[in-house]
Coordinates of C-alpha atoms and ligand atoms in Angstrom, one line a residue:
M407 CA 17.4 4.8 -26.8
S408 CA 19.7 5.3 -23.8
A409 CA 18.5 3.6 -20.5
S410 CA 19.8 6.5 -18.6
P411 CA 17.3 8.6 -16.7
Q412 CA 16.1 11.6 -18.4
V413 CA 15.8 14.0 -15.4
S414 CA 17.2 17.5 -14.9
R415 CA 19.8 17.0 -12.1
S416 CA 20.1 20.7 -11.9
A417 CA 16.7 21.6 -11.1
S418 CA 16.0 22.2 -7.4
P419 CA 13.5 19.8 -5.7
V420 CA 10.1 21.2 -5.1
G421 CA 9.7 20.9 -1.4
H422 CA 12.2 19.4 1.2
A423 CA 12.1 17.6 4.5
A424 CA 11.3 20.3 7.0
A425 CA 11.5 19.7 10.7
L426 CA 8.3 18.4 12.3
P427 CA 6.7 20.5 15.3
P428 CA 7.4 18.7 18.7
F429 CA 4.9 15.8 19.1
D430 CA 3.9 13.0 21.4
L431 CA 3.6 9.7 19.6
V432 CA 2.0 6.9 21.7
I433 CA 2.4 3.4 20.0
F434 CA 0.0 1.0 21.6
G435 CA 1.6 -2.2 20.6
G436 CA 5.1 -0.8 20.9
T437 CA 6.8 -4.1 21.2
G438 CA 5.2 -5.8 18.2
D439 CA 6.3 -6.7 14.8
L440 CA 4.8 -3.5 13.2
A441 CA 6.6 -1.2 15.6
M442 CA 9.9 -2.8 15.6
R443 CA 10.2 -3.6 11.9
K444 CA 8.3 -0.5 10.5
L445 CA 7.5 2.2 12.8
L446 CA 10.7 2.7 15.0
P447 CA 13.1 2.3 12.0
A448 CA 11.0 4.9 9.9
L449 CA 11.1 7.3 13.0
F450 CA 14.9 6.7 13.5
H451 CA 15.4 7.8 9.9
R452 CA 13.3 10.9 10.3
Y453 CA 15.3 11.7 13.5
L454 CA 18.6 11.1 11.5
D455 CA 17.4 13.7 9.0
G456 CA 16.7 16.3 11.5
Q457 CA 13.0 16.1 11.2
I458 CA 12.2 15.1 14.7
V459 CA 13.2 17.7 17.1
E460 CA 14.3 17.5 20.7
G461 CA 11.3 17.6 23.0
S462 CA 9.2 15.1 21.0
R463 CA 8.3 12.0 22.9
I464 CA 7.6 8.3 21.7
V465 CA 5.9 6.2 24.3
A466 CA 5.6 2.6 23.7
I467 CA 2.7 0.5 25.3
A468 CA 2.4 -3.2 25.9
R469 CA 1.5 -5.6 28.8
D470 CA 5.0 -6.9 29.7
A471 CA 6.8 -5.5 32.5
R472 CA 10.0 -3.8 31.5
S473 CA 11.9 -0.5 32.4
D474 CA 12.4 2.3 29.8
D475 CA 16.0 1.2 29.5
E476 CA 15.1 -2.4 28.9
Y477 CA 12.9 -1.1 26.2
R478 CA 15.6 1.0 24.8
V479 CA 18.0 -2.1 24.6
R480 CA 15.3 -3.9 22.8
V481 CA 14.9 -1.0 20.0
R482 CA 18.6 -0.7 19.9
E483 CA 18.8 -4.4 18.9
A484 CA 15.8 -4.1 16.3
L485 CA 17.6 -1.0 14.8
A486 CA 21.0 -2.6 14.7
K487 CA 20.9 -3.2 10.8
V488 CA 19.5 0.3 10.1
V489 CA 22.1 1.8 12.3
A490 CA 25.0 -0.1 10.7
E491 CA 23.9 1.1 7.1
E492 CA 23.8 4.8 8.1
P493 CA 27.0 6.7 8.3
R494 CA 26.0 8.8 11.2
G495 CA 23.8 6.0 12.6
I496 CA 25.9 5.1 15.9
E497 CA 26.6 8.8 16.5
V498 CA 22.8 9.8 16.8
L499 CA 21.3 6.5 18.2
D500 CA 21.6 7.5 21.7
G501 CA 19.8 10.9 21.1
F502 CA 17.0 8.9 19.3
L503 CA 16.7 6.3 22.1
A504 CA 16.4 9.1 24.8
L505 CA 13.1 10.0 23.1
L506 CA 11.6 6.8 23.9
S507 CA 9.9 5.6 26.9
Y508 CA 8.0 2.4 27.9
R509 CA 4.8 2.0 29.9
R510 CA 3.2 -1.2 30.8
L511 CA -0.6 -1.2 30.3
D512 CA -3.2 -3.6 29.5
L513 CA -5.4 -1.9 27.1
G514 CA -8.4 -4.2 28.0
D515 CA -8.1 -3.1 31.7
D516 CA -8.9 0.3 33.0
A517 CA -6.5 0.1 35.9
G518 CA -3.3 1.8 34.6
W519 CA -5.1 4.5 32.5
P520 CA -5.4 7.3 35.1
D521 CA -1.5 7.3 35.6
F522 CA -0.9 7.1 32.1
A523 CA -3.2 9.9 31.2
A524 CA -1.6 12.1 34.0
E525 CA 1.8 11.7 32.1
L526 CA 0.5 12.9 28.9
T527 CA -1.7 15.8 29.7
V528 CA 1.2 18.2 29.9
E529 CA 1.2 20.6 27.0
D530 CA -1.0 21.7 24.2
R531 CA 0.8 19.9 21.4
V532 CA 0.3 17.4 18.5
R533 CA -0.4 14.0 20.0
V534 CA -0.7 11.0 18.0
F535 CA -2.0 7.6 19.2
Y536 CA -0.8 4.8 16.8
L537 CA -3.0 1.7 17.3
A538 CA -0.5 -1.0 16.3
V539 CA -2.6 -3.6 18.0
G540 CA -5.3 -5.8 16.7
P541 CA -8.6 -4.2 15.6
D542 CA -10.5 -5.8 18.4
L543 CA -8.8 -3.2 20.5
F544 CA -9.6 -0.3 18.6
A545 CA -13.0 0.5 20.1
V546 CA -11.7 -0.2 23.5
V547 CA -8.8 2.2 23.2
A548 CA -10.8 4.9 21.7
D549 CA -13.4 4.9 24.5
R550 CA -10.6 5.0 27.1
L551 CA -8.8 7.7 25.3
H552 CA -12.1 9.7 25.5
A553 CA -12.9 8.7 29.2
H554 CA -9.5 9.9 30.3
G555 CA -9.6 13.2 28.6
L556 CA -6.7 12.4 26.1
I557 CA -8.4 13.5 23.0
G558 CA -7.9 17.3 22.3
Q559 CA -7.9 19.5 19.3
H560 CA -4.4 18.4 18.2
T561 CA -4.9 14.6 18.8
R562 CA -4.8 12.1 15.9
V563 CA -5.3 8.6 15.8
V564 CA -3.8 6.1 13.4
V565 CA -5.2 2.8 12.5
E566 CA -3.8 -0.1 10.2
K567 CA -5.5 -2.7 8.1
P568 CA -7.5 -4.9 8.6
L569 CA -10.3 -2.3 9.0
G570 CA -12.8 -4.9 9.3
H571 CA -13.5 -8.4 7.4
D572 CA -16.3 -7.0 5.5
G573 CA -18.4 -3.8 5.2
R574 CA -20.5 -4.3 8.3
S575 CA -17.5 -4.9 10.7
A576 CA -15.6 -1.9 9.0
N577 CA -18.5 0.2 9.9
A578 CA -18.5 -1.0 13.6
I579 CA -14.8 0.1 13.7
N580 CA -15.4 3.4 11.9
D581 CA -18.3 4.0 14.2
A582 CA -16.4 3.4 17.4
L583 CA -13.6 5.8 16.2
G584 CA -16.2 8.4 15.0
R585 CA -17.9 8.4 18.4
V586 CA -14.8 10.1 20.0
F587 CA -12.7 11.5 17.0
D588 CA -13.7 13.7 14.3
E589 CA -13.0 12.4 10.9
T590 CA -10.2 14.9 10.4
Q591 CA -8.4 13.3 13.4
I592 CA -8.4 9.7 12.1
Y593 CA -5.7 8.4 9.7
R594 CA -6.3 5.2 8.1
I595 CA -3.1 3.9 6.8
D596 CA -2.6 2.2 3.5
H597 CA 1.2 2.1 3.3
Y598 CA 1.0 1.5 -0.5
L599 CA -0.1 5.2 -0.7
G600 CA 3.2 6.3 1.0
K601 CA 5.5 4.7 -1.7
E602 CA 7.5 7.0 -3.8
T603 CA 6.2 5.5 -7.1
V604 CA 2.5 5.9 -6.1
Q605 CA 3.0 9.5 -5.3
N606 CA 5.1 9.9 -8.5
L607 CA 2.0 8.5 -10.5
T608 CA 0.1 11.7 -9.4
A609 CA 3.3 13.9 -10.4
L610 CA 3.4 12.1 -13.7
R611 CA -0.2 12.5 -14.5
F612 CA -0.8 16.1 -13.3
G613 CA 2.8 17.6 -13.5
N614 CA 3.4 16.9 -17.1
A615 CA 1.4 18.0 -20.1
L616 CA 2.4 14.7 -21.9
F617 CA 0.2 12.1 -20.3
E618 CA -3.0 13.4 -19.3
P619 CA -4.3 14.1 -22.9
L620 CA -3.8 10.4 -23.6
W621 CA -5.2 9.1 -20.3
K622 CA -8.3 7.6 -21.4
A623 CA -9.9 4.9 -23.3
E624 CA -9.2 6.6 -26.6
H625 CA -5.5 5.9 -26.1
I626 CA -5.2 3.4 -23.3
D627 CA -5.9 -0.3 -24.1
H628 CA -5.9 -1.7 -20.6
V629 CA -4.3 -1.4 -17.1
Q630 CA -2.7 -4.2 -15.1
I631 CA -2.0 -4.0 -11.3
T632 CA 0.0 -6.7 -9.7
A633 CA 1.1 -7.3 -6.2
A634 CA 3.3 -10.5 -6.1
E635 CA 4.8 -12.0 -3.0
T636 CA 7.2 -14.9 -2.7
V637 CA 6.6 -15.6 0.8
G638 CA 3.9 -18.0 2.0
V639 CA 1.8 -17.4 5.2
E640 CA 4.2 -19.1 7.5
G641 CA 3.5 -18.0 11.2
R642 CA 0.7 -15.9 10.1
A643 CA -1.6 -18.8 8.9
A644 CA -4.2 -18.5 11.4
Y645 CA -4.7 -14.8 10.9
Y646 CA -4.4 -15.1 7.2
D647 CA -7.0 -17.8 6.8
R648 CA -9.7 -15.6 8.2
S649 CA -8.9 -13.1 5.7
G650 CA -7.5 -14.2 2.2
A651 CA -6.1 -12.4 -0.7
L652 CA -9.2 -10.5 -1.6
R653 CA -9.6 -8.9 1.7
D654 CA -5.8 -8.7 2.7
M655 CA -4.8 -7.0 -0.6
V656 CA -7.3 -6.0 -3.0
Q657 CA -9.9 -4.4 -0.9
N658 CA -7.2 -1.8 0.3
H659 CA -3.9 -1.7 -1.6
L660 CA -5.0 -2.7 -5.1
L661 CA -8.1 -0.7 -5.2
Q662 CA -6.2 2.4 -4.0
L663 CA -3.8 2.1 -6.8
L664 CA -6.6 1.7 -9.3
C665 CA -8.2 4.7 -7.9
L666 CA -5.1 6.8 -8.5
V667 CA -4.7 5.7 -11.9
A668 CA -8.2 6.1 -12.9
M669 CA -9.3 9.2 -10.8
E670 CA -10.3 12.6 -12.6
P671 CA -7.7 15.3 -12.1
P672 CA -8.4 16.7 -8.7
A673 CA -9.0 20.4 -8.2
S674 CA -6.0 20.5 -5.8
L675 CA -3.7 18.3 -3.7
S676 CA -5.9 18.9 -0.6
A677 CA -6.7 15.7 1.1
D678 CA -10.5 15.8 0.3
D679 CA -10.2 17.0 -3.4
I680 CA -8.0 13.6 -4.0
R681 CA -10.3 11.5 -1.8
D682 CA -13.4 12.8 -3.4
A683 CA -11.8 11.9 -6.9
K684 CA -10.9 8.5 -5.7
L685 CA -14.3 7.9 -4.1
K686 CA -15.9 8.6 -7.5
V687 CA -14.0 5.7 -9.1
L688 CA -15.0 3.4 -6.4
R689 CA -18.5 4.3 -7.0
A690 CA -18.1 3.8 -10.8
L691 CA -16.8 0.3 -10.5
R692 CA -19.0 -2.3 -12.3
P693 CA -20.4 -4.7 -9.6
I694 CA -19.2 -8.1 -9.8
T695 CA -21.8 -10.5 -8.4
A696 CA -23.1 -14.0 -8.7
D697 CA -24.1 -13.2 -12.3
N698 CA -20.6 -12.5 -13.6
A699 CA -17.9 -13.5 -10.9
A700 CA -17.1 -16.7 -12.7
Q701 CA -16.1 -14.8 -15.8
L702 CA -14.4 -12.0 -14.1
T703 CA -12.6 -13.5 -11.0
V704 CA -10.2 -16.3 -10.4
R705 CA -9.2 -17.5 -7.0
G706 CA -6.3 -19.8 -6.2
Q707 CA -4.5 -21.5 -3.4
Y708 CA -0.8 -22.7 -3.5
R709 CA 0.2 -26.2 -3.2
A710 CA 3.6 -27.4 -2.4
G711 CA 6.3 -26.4 -4.9
A712 CA 9.5 -24.3 -4.9
A713 CA 9.9 -20.7 -3.9
E714 CA 12.7 -18.6 -2.8
G715 CA 15.1 -21.3 -4.1
R716 CA 13.9 -24.0 -1.8
A717 CA 11.2 -26.7 -1.6
V718 CA 8.2 -25.3 0.3
P719 CA 4.8 -26.6 1.7
G720 CA 1.5 -25.8 0.4
Y721 CA -0.9 -23.5 2.2
A722 CA -3.0 -26.3 3.8
E723 CA 0.1 -27.8 5.2
E724 CA 1.3 -24.5 6.7
L725 CA -2.2 -24.1 8.1
G726 CA -2.5 -27.7 9.5
S727 CA -5.9 -28.2 7.8
S728 CA -7.7 -27.9 4.5
S729 CA -9.1 -24.4 3.8
E730 CA -11.2 -22.7 1.2
T731 CA -9.3 -19.5 1.6
E732 CA -7.7 -18.0 -1.5
T733 CA -4.0 -17.1 -1.5
F734 CA -4.4 -15.7 -5.0
V735 CA -6.9 -13.6 -6.8
A736 CA -7.0 -12.3 -10.5
L737 CA -9.8 -10.3 -11.6
K738 CA -11.0 -8.0 -14.2
A739 CA -12.5 -4.7 -13.1
E740 CA -14.2 -1.9 -15.1
V741 CA -14.7 1.8 -14.4
R742 CA -17.9 2.6 -15.8
N743 CA -17.5 6.4 -16.8
W744 CA -16.5 8.2 -19.9
R745 CA -13.0 8.3 -19.5
W746 CA -12.7 4.5 -19.1
A747 CA -15.5 2.9 -20.8
G748 CA -14.4 -0.4 -22.4
V749 CA -11.0 -0.3 -20.7
P750 CA -10.3 -3.4 -18.5
F751 CA -8.3 -3.1 -15.3
Y752 CA -6.7 -6.5 -14.5
L753 CA -5.7 -6.8 -11.0
R754 CA -3.8 -9.8 -9.4
T755 CA -2.2 -10.6 -6.2
G756 CA -0.8 -13.7 -4.5
K757 CA 1.5 -15.6 -2.3
R758 CA 4.2 -18.0 -3.2
L759 CA 4.5 -16.3 -6.7
P760 CA 7.7 -16.4 -8.7
E761 CA 9.0 -12.9 -7.6
R762 CA 8.3 -10.2 -5.1
S763 CA 7.0 -7.4 -7.4
S764 CA 4.3 -4.8 -7.3
E765 CA 3.6 -2.8 -10.3
I766 CA 1.1 -0.8 -12.4
V767 CA 1.2 -1.2 -16.2
V768 CA -0.6 1.1 -18.3
T769 CA -0.7 -0.4 -22.1
F770 CA -1.3 2.2 -24.6
R771 CA -3.1 1.4 -27.8
Q772 CA -1.3 0.2 -30.9
V773 CA -0.6 2.8 -33.6
P774 CA -3.6 2.8 -36.2
H775 CA -1.3 1.8 -39.0
S776 CA 2.2 0.5 -39.3
I777 CA 4.4 2.2 -42.0
F778 CA 7.3 -0.2 -41.3
D779 CA 7.8 -3.1 -43.7
D780 CA 10.7 -5.8 -43.1
G781 CA 10.4 -7.2 -46.6
E782 CA 8.0 -9.9 -45.3
G783 CA 5.0 -7.7 -44.6
S784 CA 4.3 -4.9 -42.1
V785 CA 6.1 -5.0 -38.9
R786 CA 4.1 -5.6 -35.8
L787 CA 4.7 -2.6 -33.5
A788 CA 4.5 -3.3 -29.7
P789 CA 2.4 -0.9 -27.9
N790 CA 3.8 1.7 -25.5
K791 CA 3.6 1.0 -21.9
L792 CA 4.1 2.9 -18.7
V793 CA 5.3 0.7 -16.0
L794 CA 5.3 2.0 -12.5
R795 CA 7.3 -0.3 -10.2
L796 CA 6.5 0.0 -6.4
Q797 CA 8.9 -2.8 -5.4
P798 CA 11.4 -4.1 -5.3
D799 CA 13.2 -1.1 -7.1
E800 CA 10.7 1.7 -7.1
G801 CA 10.9 3.5 -10.6
V802 CA 9.1 4.3 -13.7
T803 CA 9.8 2.8 -17.2
L804 CA 8.3 3.9 -20.4
W805 CA 8.5 1.3 -23.2
L806 CA 8.9 2.8 -26.7
M807 CA 9.5 1.6 -30.3
N808 CA 12.9 2.8 -31.4
K809 CA 15.4 2.3 -34.2
V810 CA 18.1 -0.2 -33.6
P811 CA 21.2 2.0 -34.2
G812 CA 23.4 1.5 -37.3
P813 CA 23.1 0.7 -40.9
G814 CA 21.3 -2.3 -42.2
G815 CA 17.7 -1.1 -42.7
L816 CA 15.3 0.5 -40.4
R817 CA 15.0 -2.1 -37.9
L818 CA 12.9 -1.4 -34.7
R819 CA 12.9 -2.6 -31.2
H820 CA 10.7 -2.2 -28.1
V821 CA 13.1 -0.6 -25.5
P822 CA 12.6 0.8 -22.2
M823 CA 13.3 4.4 -21.1
D824 CA 14.2 3.7 -17.5
L825 CA 13.8 6.3 -14.7
S826 CA 15.2 4.4 -11.8
F827 CA 14.8 6.6 -8.8
A828 CA 17.8 5.2 -7.1
E829 CA 20.0 6.0 -10.2
A830 CA 18.2 9.3 -10.9
F831 CA 17.9 10.9 -7.4
G832 CA 20.7 9.0 -5.5
G833 CA 20.7 8.1 -2.0
R834 CA 18.4 5.6 0.0
Q835 CA 14.8 5.3 -0.8
A836 CA 12.7 6.3 2.2
D837 CA 10.3 3.7 3.5
A838 CA 6.5 4.6 3.1
Y839 CA 6.2 4.7 6.7
E840 CA 8.6 7.6 7.1
R841 CA 6.5 9.8 4.9
L842 CA 3.1 8.7 6.4
L843 CA 4.3 9.3 9.9
G844 CA 5.5 12.9 9.1
D845 CA 2.1 13.4 7.4
V846 CA 0.2 12.4 10.6
V847 CA 2.2 14.8 12.6
R848 CA 1.8 17.6 10.1
G849 CA -1.9 16.9 9.9
N850 CA -1.9 16.1 6.1
Q851 CA -4.6 13.4 5.3
M852 CA -4.1 13.2 1.6
L853 CA -2.4 9.7 1.8
F854 CA -4.9 8.2 4.2
M855 CA -8.3 6.9 3.4
R856 CA -11.5 8.6 4.4
R857 CA -14.3 6.5 5.9
D858 CA -16.5 6.8 2.8
E859 CA -13.7 5.4 0.6
V860 CA -13.3 2.2 2.8
E861 CA -17.1 1.9 2.9
A862 CA -17.3 2.1 -0.9
A863 CA -14.4 -0.5 -1.2
W864 CA -16.2 -3.0 0.8
Q865 CA -19.4 -2.5 -0.9
W866 CA -17.6 -3.6 -4.0
I867 CA -15.7 -6.3 -2.4
D868 CA -18.6 -7.9 -0.3
P869 CA -20.6 -9.1 -3.3
I870 CA -17.5 -10.8 -4.8
R871 CA -17.1 -12.8 -1.7
A872 CA -20.8 -13.6 -1.4
A873 CA -20.7 -14.6 -5.1
W874 CA -17.7 -17.0 -4.4
Q875 CA -19.5 -18.5 -1.3
A876 CA -22.8 -19.2 -3.3
A877 CA -20.7 -21.0 -5.9
H878 CA -19.3 -23.4 -3.5
E879 CA -16.2 -23.8 -5.5
A880 CA -12.9 -24.5 -3.9
P881 CA -10.0 -22.0 -5.0
K882 CA -8.2 -23.3 -7.9
P883 CA -4.7 -25.1 -7.0
Y884 CA -1.3 -23.5 -8.3
T885 CA 2.2 -24.8 -7.5
A886 CA 4.0 -22.7 -5.2
G887 CA 6.6 -20.6 -7.4
T888 CA 4.4 -20.2 -10.4
W889 CA 2.1 -17.2 -11.5
G890 CA -1.2 -18.7 -10.1
P891 CA -3.7 -21.0 -11.6
S892 CA -3.9 -21.4 -15.4
A893 CA -7.3 -19.7 -15.2
A894 CA -5.6 -16.4 -14.3
V895 CA -3.8 -16.6 -17.7
A896 CA -7.1 -17.5 -19.4
L897 CA -8.8 -14.5 -17.8
I898 CA -6.6 -12.1 -19.6
E899 CA -5.7 -14.2 -22.6
R900 CA -9.5 -14.6 -23.4
D901 CA -9.4 -10.7 -24.3
G902 CA -6.4 -11.3 -26.5
R903 CA -4.0 -9.8 -24.0
T904 CA -1.3 -11.1 -21.9
W905 CA 0.1 -10.4 -18.4
H906 CA 3.0 -8.0 -18.4
E907 CA 6.5 -9.6 -18.1
E908 CA 9.7 -8.1 -17.3
G909 CA 11.4 -7.3 -20.6
G910 CA 8.4 -5.6 -22.3
Ligands
NAP1397 P1 2.2 -8.2 17.0 O1 3.5 -8.5 16.7 O2 1.2 -9.4 17.7 O3 2.2 -7.0 18.2 C1 1.0 -6.7 18.9 C2 1.4 -5.8 20.0 O4 0.3 -5.2 20.8 C3 2.5 -6.2 21.0 O5 3.2 -5.2 21.3 C4 1.6 -6.6 22.2 O6 2.4 -6.6 23.3 C5 0.5 -5.5 22.3 N1 -0.6 -5.9 22.7 C6 -1.5 -6.9 22.4 N2 -2.6 -7.0 23.3 C7 -2.4 -5.8 24.1 C8 -3.2 -5.4 25.1 N3 -4.3 -5.9 25.6 N4 -2.7 -4.3 26.0 C9 -1.5 -3.7 25.6 N5 -0.9 -4.2 24.4 C10 -1.3 -5.3 23.8 O7 1.2 -7.5 15.9 P2 1.9 -6.6 14.6 O8 2.2 -7.5 13.5 O9 2.6 -5.7 15.3 O10 0.4 -5.9 14.3 C11 -0.3 -5.0 14.9 C12 -1.4 -4.5 14.1 O11 -1.1 -4.0 12.9 C13 -2.4 -5.6 13.8 O12 -3.7 -5.2 13.7 C14 -1.9 -6.0 12.5 O13 -2.8 -6.5 11.5 C15 -1.6 -4.7 11.9 N6 -0.5 -4.7 10.8 C16 0.6 -5.1 11.0 C17 1.6 -5.2 9.9 C18 3.0 -5.7 10.1 O14 3.8 -5.5 9.2 N7 3.1 -6.3 11.2 C19 1.2 -4.6 8.7 C20 0.0 -4.1 8.5 C21 -0.9 -4.2 9.5 P3 2.0 -7.6 24.7 O15 1.4 -8.9 24.0 O16 3.3 -7.7 25.4 O17 1.1 -6.8 25.3

């Protein structure tokens, strides 16, 4: 089987990047890591593609004193690499920077708000407030936006994880937002949902006749979802220690991916049809409690080892004290409905793993009977697998049994049919934030989490944490640069399966 992508290059794409209506985007926390590393590069790329029109305004807010020009210098530096990689980068940079302004404002203090509000209440246009600040400020900002008359019909608010550290605190945040914003105005970002492959999952499932008839327990043996990082916690140790892998990764990203794999076909692509379908999956998850947590979950914490080609310290050394926080989780989930009865969903995520990779692997069942014989008995056929890679190279691979070309008998090999996005569609892969920010301006909530989804996710996660706490067991150690504790391997091998490895 050729490894070349099997896509029609002549077919015209369905949909293209249309210009956004003029908007005001206020980034609370406009000098922070998220703004500089993700939001502004994403906005710059959209500007470069002509999607952000003149007259749009981007206002950055933070507490430091600096002029508009000083802020633009800082953004210019932050964008240097992006600009250098783009053929027209330098040419259009000044135009983009002209959209930016900076305002000094302490969000915790009412003093500067009247002036700020006066600047904004100009026109009836889409206005987006992006809360790129800690969640402790969400309620404060929501109240002040309301008190200063800044919330109108076309206003939207964007919030990032962490949306609470458990169900109760998430509810408090959602209540605070819900007091002043309608649910249709609230955009809870999970940037995994903005990734090309994740959207392609929906396209593959519901845009082809091929997969959906097979998409059920009768034909699918199991599903694996992995989000592996090579980095440790480094400078973020204090934040991370209050969170851990279950809350930082599973509650949001991994569960969202599970929902997209497992959901029933929605009636349409409308935000609520998709979110209703995902919610049903969350509600169908088999609870993991003190009774079964030991069989269904593994938590680990990295010790010193080697990662990214160098010796690295353990988690406790980075933190400066011992800790019970997990930097690795593997678990076996089950969706209790007709479609998925008996099909395990194995999830795993961790820091200081051997490679940075996120993927969904759908493993189909074996053929019922092998007709192939190599003279020593029937040939073992590897199952078909659909691998959706989210990072580093977004793409889809379908593993098939195929004949090895040439004479010499009918020899079979498991080979990948590769649909690499970069190869198939050419050009740069847009970052998830580019799509998500555009969707906020357009008012499309499809890729954002609704309040009841967040609640349902916590309702499944909270008992797992409670079970761990009740068990009083420290996370199992694993050496940095390995695939987590050996118990994570045992978790899946007990069922006669193995974690997917590159190469089939
Ligand atoms: P950060 O680098 O610490 O930046 C925080 C920003 O908020 C700075 O611009 C800071 O500027 C400003 N700020 C803090 N307190 C303020 C106040 N009272 N009034 C006005 N401005 C204030 O944090 P970050 O990494 O960008 O993360 C921001 C939020 O996004 C956090 O909730 C984080 O968990 C979440 N998030 C971040 C990422 C990421 O990739 N970084 C990814 C997912 C989620 P001054 O200190 O000068 O005021």
